[in-house]
Each structure stands twice: as structure tokens, then as C-alpha cells.
Amino acid sequence: MVSYSAHGEDLFVRGWLDEIGVERTSIRYFDIGGNHPSVLSNTFLFYKMGGSGVVVEPTPREADLLAAARPRDVLVRAGVAFDEQRSATLFQFEPSVYNTFDAAQAEDNFKTITELGYPIERRAAISVPLVPVMELAEQHFGDGPCHFLSIDVEGVDSLILQSIDWSRFRPWFICCERPDVAISAKILEAGYSLRCQVPHNAIFARDDVIIRQI
């Protein structure tokens, strides 16, 4: 089966969900930083298999593409809040995979990609609304499981992870940029194990879900 993720993250999670026995059409995901509907997407494979979920994407152009290509998904045209701030500046680039809310990360992205000789262009920075991650989690997953949480928000993955109340929101699998030691420890303390590492990303699995299969 074809992977749409950067390094096969979707196939890893799909393998576990198949092993656990989750019906493919019942798979629910929460994709924070959806970007393109299929390119470098951790959730498009599950959509193709009949699953659906919530996709958060603040960039207007990419949000329009997602709405057209993935009508079963709930599309949230916003960013995710990790503090009291309810709007933020989104620094945009072409390719849009380098978009970020972090000004320092934006400068680093532009400098690094330019020095490597790859094409990158600045686009106009825009102000976008922010919605707390727990508000979205409880609104959309209060009546059933979230099988897969994917976070790919350049420079602020760790801040989003910090803002999650793991006692109230317990996705089965989590894919995110490799968090620092302190945040990893909090995820592990919440009853998760690190199950896979690929360049840039880590995948955590909920212990009680995995143990049932061992």
C-alpha cells in the first residue's frame, strides 16, 4: 500500500489499527496542520480507506483544497491555540509546507532552504483565528475515540502537546515532531509508549490499547 506520509508514518499506524481490529471505515483522526489534502499527509491514507476526521488548516489556499478533496472531513479554518491568545500571524511560504506561526522558525526556514539551494518564496503574512486544542477535541471526539492524532505545525508542536489534558483527551496513536525530554516524559506518564521514530517525527501509542494485542 502507498504511503502519503513523509516517512511511512501512516502505514505504521494503519498496521496497528488493522492488528487491533478497527474497521477501516470507522477510523477517526485529528489532523492539526493538514496542509495539502494528500501530499505529505499523515491522514489521507485513512481517508482513502473510508475513515474521516477533523482537519485543522489556517492557510486559506490549502483549506480550500482540503474542502474540495476531502468532503467527509470536518475542516477547521483556524490555527490551534496553546495559551490565551486567540489570533496569530501566520508566516506563509511557497511551498506552503514551511508555513509557521513562529517568527524565528520562519526566518530559519527561509535561510536554511535558500542555503540548501531549494526553491522557497515568501508569501504575505496573514492574521488567523486560533481555537484551543481541547475545545476542538471535546467538541468532535467527546462521543467516540480518536484513533490517530497527527500534529505538524512548524515550530509549535511541543506547545500544542503541552496544552493537551491527557486525562480528558486520549487518542490511541500520536504522531508529532520529536518532542523534548520534558514533554516526552509527560506523554509517557499519561500512559503512552514511544513506538516509532523516523526523521523528524515520533509516534506514541496508548499503552492500554497496545497491551490488548500483546
PDB file of C-alpha atoms in Angstrom:
ATOM      1  CA  MET A   1       0.000   0.000   0.000  1.00  0.00           C
ATOM      2  CA  VAL A   2       1.209   3.502  -0.847  1.00  0.00           C
ATOM      3  CA  SER A   3       2.240   5.836   1.973  1.00  0.00           C
ATOM      4  CA  TYR A   4       1.324   9.506   1.785  1.00  0.00           C
ATOM      5  CA  SER A   5       3.374  10.469   4.841  1.00  0.00           C
ATOM      6  CA  ALA A   6       6.956  11.676   4.637  1.00  0.00           C
ATOM      7  CA  HIS A   7       8.438   8.500   6.129  1.00  0.00           C
ATOM      8  CA  GLY A   8       5.660   5.911   6.251  1.00  0.00           C
ATOM      9  CA  GLU A   9       4.073   7.105   9.482  1.00  0.00           C
ATOM     10  CA  ASP A  10       0.582   6.395   8.127  1.00  0.00           C
ATOM     11  CA  LEU A  11       1.478   2.787   7.276  1.00  0.00           C
ATOM     12  CA  PHE A  12       2.851   2.213  10.774  1.00  0.00           C
ATOM     13  CA  VAL A  13      -0.362   3.433  12.399  1.00  0.00           C
ATOM     14  CA  ARG A  14      -2.533   1.616   9.847  1.00  0.00           C
ATOM     15  CA  GLY A  15      -0.725  -1.630  10.660  1.00  0.00           C
ATOM     16  CA  TRP A  16      -1.502  -1.272  14.348  1.00  0.00           C
ATOM     17  CA  LEU A  17      -5.137  -0.328  13.755  1.00  0.00           C
ATOM     18  CA  ASP A  18      -5.529  -3.358  11.485  1.00  0.00           C
ATOM     19  CA  GLU A  19      -3.949  -5.558  14.150  1.00  0.00           C
ATOM     20  CA  ILE A  20      -6.269  -4.166  16.802  1.00  0.00           C
ATOM     21  CA  GLY A  21      -9.223  -4.818  14.533  1.00  0.00           C
ATOM     22  CA  VAL A  22     -10.528  -1.311  13.933  1.00  0.00           C
ATOM     23  CA  GLU A  23     -12.896  -1.256  10.961  1.00  0.00           C
ATOM     24  CA  ARG A  24     -11.206   0.950   8.382  1.00  0.00           C
ATOM     25  CA  THR A  25     -14.339   2.965   7.622  1.00  0.00           C
ATOM     26  CA  SER A  26     -14.731   3.762  11.336  1.00  0.00           C
ATOM     27  CA  ILE A  27     -11.231   5.245  11.779  1.00  0.00           C
ATOM     28  CA  ARG A  28     -11.359   8.761  13.254  1.00  0.00           C
ATOM     29  CA  TYR A  29      -8.385  11.126  13.127  1.00  0.00           C
ATOM     30  CA  PHE A  30      -7.484  14.623  14.308  1.00  0.00           C
ATOM     31  CA  ASP A  31      -5.047  16.278  11.901  1.00  0.00           C
ATOM     32  CA  ILE A  32      -3.570  19.523  13.222  1.00  0.00           C
ATOM     33  CA  GLY A  33      -1.763  21.226  10.360  1.00  0.00           C
ATOM     34  CA  GLY A  34      -3.399  19.436   7.440  1.00  0.00           C
ATOM     35  CA  ASN A  35      -1.730  21.461   4.658  1.00  0.00           C
ATOM     36  CA  HIS A  36      -2.190  19.616   1.334  1.00  0.00           C
ATOM     37  CA  PRO A  37      -5.011  17.034   1.076  1.00  0.00           C
ATOM     38  CA  SER A  38      -2.652  14.199   0.138  1.00  0.00           C
ATOM     39  CA  VAL A  39       0.976  15.285  -0.318  1.00  0.00           C
ATOM     40  CA  LEU A  40       2.990  14.588   2.847  1.00  0.00           C
ATOM     41  CA  SER A  41      -0.289  13.902   4.648  1.00  0.00           C
ATOM     42  CA  ASN A  42      -0.406  11.587   7.657  1.00  0.00           C
ATOM     43  CA  THR A  43      -4.182  11.142   7.362  1.00  0.00           C
ATOM     44  CA  PHE A  44      -5.018  10.897   3.646  1.00  0.00           C
ATOM     45  CA  LEU A  45      -4.447   7.128   3.616  1.00  0.00           C
ATOM     46  CA  PHE A  46      -7.145   6.722   6.263  1.00  0.00           C
ATOM     47  CA  TYR A  47      -9.491   8.993   4.310  1.00  0.00           C
ATOM     48  CA  LYS A  48      -8.955   6.834   1.197  1.00  0.00           C
ATOM     49  CA  MET A  49      -9.795   3.748   3.258  1.00  0.00           C
ATOM     50  CA  GLY A  50     -13.136   5.295   4.233  1.00  0.00           C
ATOM     51  CA  GLY A  51     -12.206   6.967   7.510  1.00  0.00           C
ATOM     52  CA  SER A  52     -12.865  10.570   8.424  1.00  0.00           C
ATOM     53  CA  GLY A  53     -11.884  13.146  10.976  1.00  0.00           C
ATOM     54  CA  VAL A  54     -11.146  16.728  11.856  1.00  0.00           C
ATOM     55  CA  VAL A  55      -8.520  18.628   9.882  1.00  0.00           C
ATOM     56  CA  VAL A  56      -7.203  21.965  11.142  1.00  0.00           C
ATOM     57  CA  GLU A  57      -5.683  24.212   8.481  1.00  0.00           C
ATOM     58  CA  PRO A  58      -5.324  28.007   8.780  1.00  0.00           C
ATOM     59  CA  THR A  59      -3.938  28.760   5.303  1.00  0.00           C
ATOM     60  CA  PRO A  60      -6.841  29.795   3.022  1.00  0.00           C
ATOM     61  CA  ARG A  61      -5.472  28.220  -0.164  1.00  0.00           C
ATOM     62  CA  GLU A  62      -4.736  24.868   1.437  1.00  0.00           C
ATOM     63  CA  ALA A  63      -8.025  24.896   3.342  1.00  0.00           C
ATOM     64  CA  ASP A  64      -9.878  25.339   0.043  1.00  0.00           C
ATOM     65  CA  LEU A  65      -8.018  22.353  -1.417  1.00  0.00           C
ATOM     66  CA  LEU A  66      -8.888  20.233   1.623  1.00  0.00           C
ATOM     67  CA  ALA A  67     -12.557  21.207   1.451  1.00  0.00           C
ATOM     68  CA  ALA A  68     -12.730  20.190  -2.214  1.00  0.00           C
ATOM     69  CA  ALA A  69     -10.731  16.955  -1.963  1.00  0.00           C
ATOM     70  CA  ARG A  70     -11.925  15.621   1.409  1.00  0.00           C
ATOM     71  CA  PRO A  71     -15.618  16.462   1.880  1.00  0.00           C
ATOM     72  CA  ARG A  72     -16.163  13.821   4.610  1.00  0.00           C
ATOM     73  CA  ASP A  73     -13.738  15.592   6.929  1.00  0.00           C
ATOM     74  CA  VAL A  74     -14.664  18.416   9.272  1.00  0.00           C
ATOM     75  CA  LEU A  75     -12.450  21.320   8.210  1.00  0.00           C
ATOM     76  CA  VAL A  76     -11.451  23.902  10.817  1.00  0.00           C
ATOM     77  CA  ARG A  77     -10.155  27.050   9.123  1.00  0.00           C
ATOM     78  CA  ALA A  78      -8.019  28.217  12.031  1.00  0.00           C
ATOM     79  CA  GLY A  79      -4.847  27.551  13.937  1.00  0.00           C
ATOM     80  CA  VAL A  80      -4.657  25.796  17.296  1.00  0.00           C
ATOM     81  CA  ALA A  81      -4.276  27.895  20.440  1.00  0.00           C
ATOM     82  CA  PHE A  82      -1.896  26.763  23.167  1.00  0.00           C
ATOM     83  CA  ASP A  83      -2.378  29.771  25.502  1.00  0.00           C
ATOM     84  CA  GLU A  84      -4.873  32.642  25.927  1.00  0.00           C
ATOM     85  CA  GLN A  85      -4.090  34.137  22.512  1.00  0.00           C
ATOM     86  CA  ARG A  86      -6.988  33.806  20.052  1.00  0.00           C
ATOM     87  CA  SER A  87      -5.362  35.083  16.855  1.00  0.00           C
ATOM     88  CA  ALA A  88      -1.842  34.957  15.464  1.00  0.00           C
ATOM     89  CA  THR A  89       0.283  35.900  12.483  1.00  0.00           C
ATOM     90  CA  LEU A  90       0.855  33.061  10.047  1.00  0.00           C
ATOM     91  CA  PHE A  91       4.099  33.425   8.080  1.00  0.00           C
ATOM     92  CA  GLN A  92       3.484  31.953   4.639  1.00  0.00           C
ATOM     93  CA  PHE A  93       5.857  30.462   2.097  1.00  0.00           C
ATOM     94  CA  GLU A  94       5.804  28.685  -1.214  1.00  0.00           C
ATOM     95  CA  PRO A  95       5.976  25.683  -0.774  1.00  0.00           C
ATOM     96  CA  SER A  96       3.364  26.047   1.988  1.00  0.00           C
ATOM     97  CA  VAL A  97       4.831  23.142   3.961  1.00  0.00           C
ATOM     98  CA  TYR A  98       7.160  25.750   5.523  1.00  0.00           C
ATOM     99  CA  ASN A  99       4.313  27.934   6.851  1.00  0.00           C
ATOM    100  CA  THR A 100       4.644  28.649  10.566  1.00  0.00           C
ATOM    101  CA  PHE A 101       3.317  30.807  13.395  1.00  0.00           C
ATOM    102  CA  ASP A 102       6.826  31.142  14.822  1.00  0.00           C
ATOM    103  CA  ALA A 103       8.671  34.227  13.507  1.00  0.00           C
ATOM    104  CA  ALA A 104      12.093  32.809  14.352  1.00  0.00           C
ATOM    105  CA  GLN A 105      11.204  29.497  12.714  1.00  0.00           C
ATOM    106  CA  ALA A 106      10.052  31.385   9.608  1.00  0.00           C
ATOM    107  CA  GLU A 107      13.407  33.128   9.273  1.00  0.00           C
ATOM    108  CA  ASP A 108      15.278  29.895   9.900  1.00  0.00           C
ATOM    109  CA  ASN A 109      13.179  28.061   7.296  1.00  0.00           C
ATOM    110  CA  PHE A 110      13.867  30.691   4.659  1.00  0.00           C
ATOM    111  CA  LYS A 111      17.591  30.867   5.434  1.00  0.00           C
ATOM    112  CA  THR A 112      18.112  27.100   5.591  1.00  0.00           C
ATOM    113  CA  ILE A 113      16.158  26.226   2.451  1.00  0.00           C
ATOM    114  CA  THR A 114      17.792  29.048   0.497  1.00  0.00           C
ATOM    115  CA  GLU A 115      21.277  27.938   1.565  1.00  0.00           C
ATOM    116  CA  LEU A 116      20.475  24.372   0.509  1.00  0.00           C
ATOM    117  CA  GLY A 117      19.586  25.667  -2.938  1.00  0.00           C
ATOM    118  CA  TYR A 118      15.945  24.584  -2.879  1.00  0.00           C
ATOM    119  CA  PRO A 119      13.166  26.896  -4.122  1.00  0.00           C
ATOM    120  CA  ILE A 120      11.325  28.888  -1.478  1.00  0.00           C
ATOM    121  CA  GLU A 121       9.420  32.157  -1.697  1.00  0.00           C
ATOM    122  CA  ARG A 122       7.868  34.353   0.961  1.00  0.00           C
ATOM    123  CA  ARG A 123       4.130  34.965   0.741  1.00  0.00           C
ATOM    124  CA  ALA A 124       2.133  37.602   2.593  1.00  0.00           C
ATOM    125  CA  ALA A 125       1.822  37.053   6.334  1.00  0.00           C
ATOM    126  CA  ILE A 126      -1.808  36.911   7.476  1.00  0.00           C
ATOM    127  CA  SER A 127      -3.708  37.023  10.765  1.00  0.00           C
ATOM    128  CA  VAL A 128      -5.726  33.880  11.507  1.00  0.00           C
ATOM    129  CA  PRO A 129      -8.038  32.841  14.366  1.00  0.00           C
ATOM    130  CA  LEU A 130      -6.874  30.335  16.974  1.00  0.00           C
ATOM    131  CA  VAL A 131      -9.017  27.695  18.698  1.00  0.00           C
ATOM    132  CA  PRO A 132      -7.886  25.772  21.825  1.00  0.00           C
ATOM    133  CA  VAL A 133      -6.968  22.192  21.055  1.00  0.00           C
ATOM    134  CA  MET A 134      -9.054  20.846  23.954  1.00  0.00           C
ATOM    135  CA  GLU A 135     -12.112  22.741  22.728  1.00  0.00           C
ATOM    136  CA  LEU A 136     -11.810  21.008  19.365  1.00  0.00           C
ATOM    137  CA  ALA A 137     -11.060  17.631  20.944  1.00  0.00           C
ATOM    138  CA  GLU A 138     -14.102  17.713  23.219  1.00  0.00           C
ATOM    139  CA  GLN A 139     -16.385  19.089  20.512  1.00  0.00           C
ATOM    140  CA  HIS A 140     -15.509  16.461  17.921  1.00  0.00           C
ATOM    141  CA  PHE A 141     -14.317  13.430  19.919  1.00  0.00           C
ATOM    142  CA  GLY A 142     -16.456  13.636  23.040  1.00  0.00           C
ATOM    143  CA  ASP A 143     -18.693  10.789  21.860  1.00  0.00           C
ATOM    144  CA  GLY A 144     -16.096   8.392  20.490  1.00  0.00           C
ATOM    145  CA  PRO A 145     -12.404   7.572  20.185  1.00  0.00           C
ATOM    146  CA  CYS A 146      -9.769   9.493  18.315  1.00  0.00           C
ATOM    147  CA  HIS A 147      -7.693   6.738  16.786  1.00  0.00           C
ATOM    148  CA  PHE A 148      -4.935   8.978  15.455  1.00  0.00           C
ATOM    149  CA  LEU A 149      -3.722  12.452  16.413  1.00  0.00           C
ATOM    150  CA  SER A 150      -1.304  13.959  13.896  1.00  0.00           C
ATOM    151  CA  ILE A 151       0.385  17.273  14.706  1.00  0.00           C
ATOM    152  CA  ASP A 152       2.540  19.009  12.108  1.00  0.00           C
ATOM    153  CA  VAL A 153       2.717  22.719  12.850  1.00  0.00           C
ATOM    154  CA  GLU A 154       6.183  24.072  12.107  1.00  0.00           C
ATOM    155  CA  GLY A 155       7.853  25.164  15.329  1.00  0.00           C
ATOM    156  CA  VAL A 156       4.945  24.855  17.779  1.00  0.00           C
ATOM    157  CA  ASP A 157       4.175  21.127  18.010  1.00  0.00           C
ATOM    158  CA  SER A 158       5.603  20.976  21.518  1.00  0.00           C
ATOM    159  CA  LEU A 159       3.499  23.922  22.705  1.00  0.00           C
ATOM    160  CA  ILE A 160       0.349  22.245  21.403  1.00  0.00           C
ATOM    161  CA  LEU A 161       1.299  18.975  23.109  1.00  0.00           C
ATOM    162  CA  GLN A 162       1.809  20.861  26.373  1.00  0.00           C
ATOM    163  CA  SER A 163      -1.700  22.297  26.164  1.00  0.00           C
ATOM    164  CA  ILE A 164      -3.422  18.903  25.912  1.00  0.00           C
ATOM    165  CA  ASP A 165      -5.095  17.476  29.009  1.00  0.00           C
ATOM    166  CA  TRP A 166      -4.249  13.803  28.568  1.00  0.00           C
ATOM    167  CA  SER A 167      -6.775  12.776  31.220  1.00  0.00           C
ATOM    168  CA  ARG A 168      -9.619  14.164  29.069  1.00  0.00           C
ATOM    169  CA  PHE A 169      -8.355  13.502  25.554  1.00  0.00           C
ATOM    170  CA  ARG A 170      -6.717  10.146  24.913  1.00  0.00           C
ATOM    171  CA  PRO A 171      -6.012   9.431  21.247  1.00  0.00           C
ATOM    172  CA  TRP A 172      -4.824   5.911  20.515  1.00  0.00           C
ATOM    173  CA  PHE A 173      -1.800   6.996  18.465  1.00  0.00           C
ATOM    174  CA  ILE A 174       0.050  10.316  18.347  1.00  0.00           C
ATOM    175  CA  CYS A 175       2.409  11.451  15.586  1.00  0.00           C
ATOM    176  CA  CYS A 176       4.322  14.682  16.147  1.00  0.00           C
ATOM    177  CA  GLU A 177       7.683  16.326  15.669  1.00  0.00           C
ATOM    178  CA  ARG A 178      10.082  14.742  18.137  1.00  0.00           C
ATOM    179  CA  PRO A 179       9.304  16.486  21.441  1.00  0.00           C
ATOM    180  CA  ASP A 180      11.888  17.471  24.009  1.00  0.00           C
ATOM    181  CA  VAL A 181      12.609  15.286  27.033  1.00  0.00           C
ATOM    182  CA  ALA A 182      10.196  17.072  29.379  1.00  0.00           C
ATOM    183  CA  ILE A 183       7.214  16.847  27.039  1.00  0.00           C
ATOM    184  CA  SER A 184       8.028  13.245  26.118  1.00  0.00           C
ATOM    185  CA  ALA A 185       8.054  12.429  29.824  1.00  0.00           C
ATOM    186  CA  LYS A 186       4.570  13.914  30.262  1.00  0.00           C
ATOM    187  CA  ILE A 187       3.224  11.855  27.375  1.00  0.00           C
ATOM    188  CA  LEU A 188       4.802   8.699  28.787  1.00  0.00           C
ATOM    189  CA  GLU A 189       3.419   9.472  32.260  1.00  0.00           C
ATOM    190  CA  ALA A 190      -0.032   9.784  30.708  1.00  0.00           C
ATOM    191  CA  GLY A 191       0.087   6.115  29.728  1.00  0.00           C
ATOM    192  CA  TYR A 192       1.774   6.143  26.339  1.00  0.00           C
ATOM    193  CA  SER A 193       4.890   4.472  24.938  1.00  0.00           C
ATOM    194  CA  LEU A 194       7.222   5.643  22.191  1.00  0.00           C
ATOM    195  CA  ARG A 195       6.715   3.077  19.427  1.00  0.00           C
ATOM    196  CA  CYS A 196       8.434   4.539  16.374  1.00  0.00           C
ATOM    197  CA  GLN A 197      10.905   7.251  15.406  1.00  0.00           C
ATOM    198  CA  VAL A 198      11.564   8.447  11.879  1.00  0.00           C
ATOM    199  CA  PRO A 199      13.450  11.523  10.681  1.00  0.00           C
ATOM    200  CA  HIS A 200      11.809  14.491  12.444  1.00  0.00           C
ATOM    201  CA  ASN A 201       8.778  12.596  13.822  1.00  0.00           C
ATOM    202  CA  ALA A 202       7.889  10.310  16.707  1.00  0.00           C
ATOM    203  CA  ILE A 203       4.859   8.051  17.144  1.00  0.00           C
ATOM    204  CA  PHE A 204       3.432   7.298  20.589  1.00  0.00           C
ATOM    205  CA  ALA A 205       0.836   4.604  21.307  1.00  0.00           C
ATOM    206  CA  ARG A 206      -1.560   4.338  24.225  1.00  0.00           C
ATOM    207  CA  ASP A 207      -0.401   1.506  26.452  1.00  0.00           C
ATOM    208  CA  ASP A 208      -3.827   0.070  27.274  1.00  0.00           C
ATOM    209  CA  VAL A 209      -4.669  -0.157  23.568  1.00  0.00           C
ATOM    210  CA  ILE A 210      -1.402  -1.865  22.642  1.00  0.00           C
ATOM    211  CA  ILE A 211      -1.335  -4.239  25.613  1.00  0.00           C
ATOM    212  CA  ARG A 212      -4.597  -5.812  24.477  1.00  0.00           C
ATOM    213  CA  GLN A 213      -2.742  -7.039  21.379  1.00  0.00           C
ATOM    214  CA  ILE A 214       0.374  -8.459  23.074  1.00  0.00           C
TER     215      ILE A 214
END
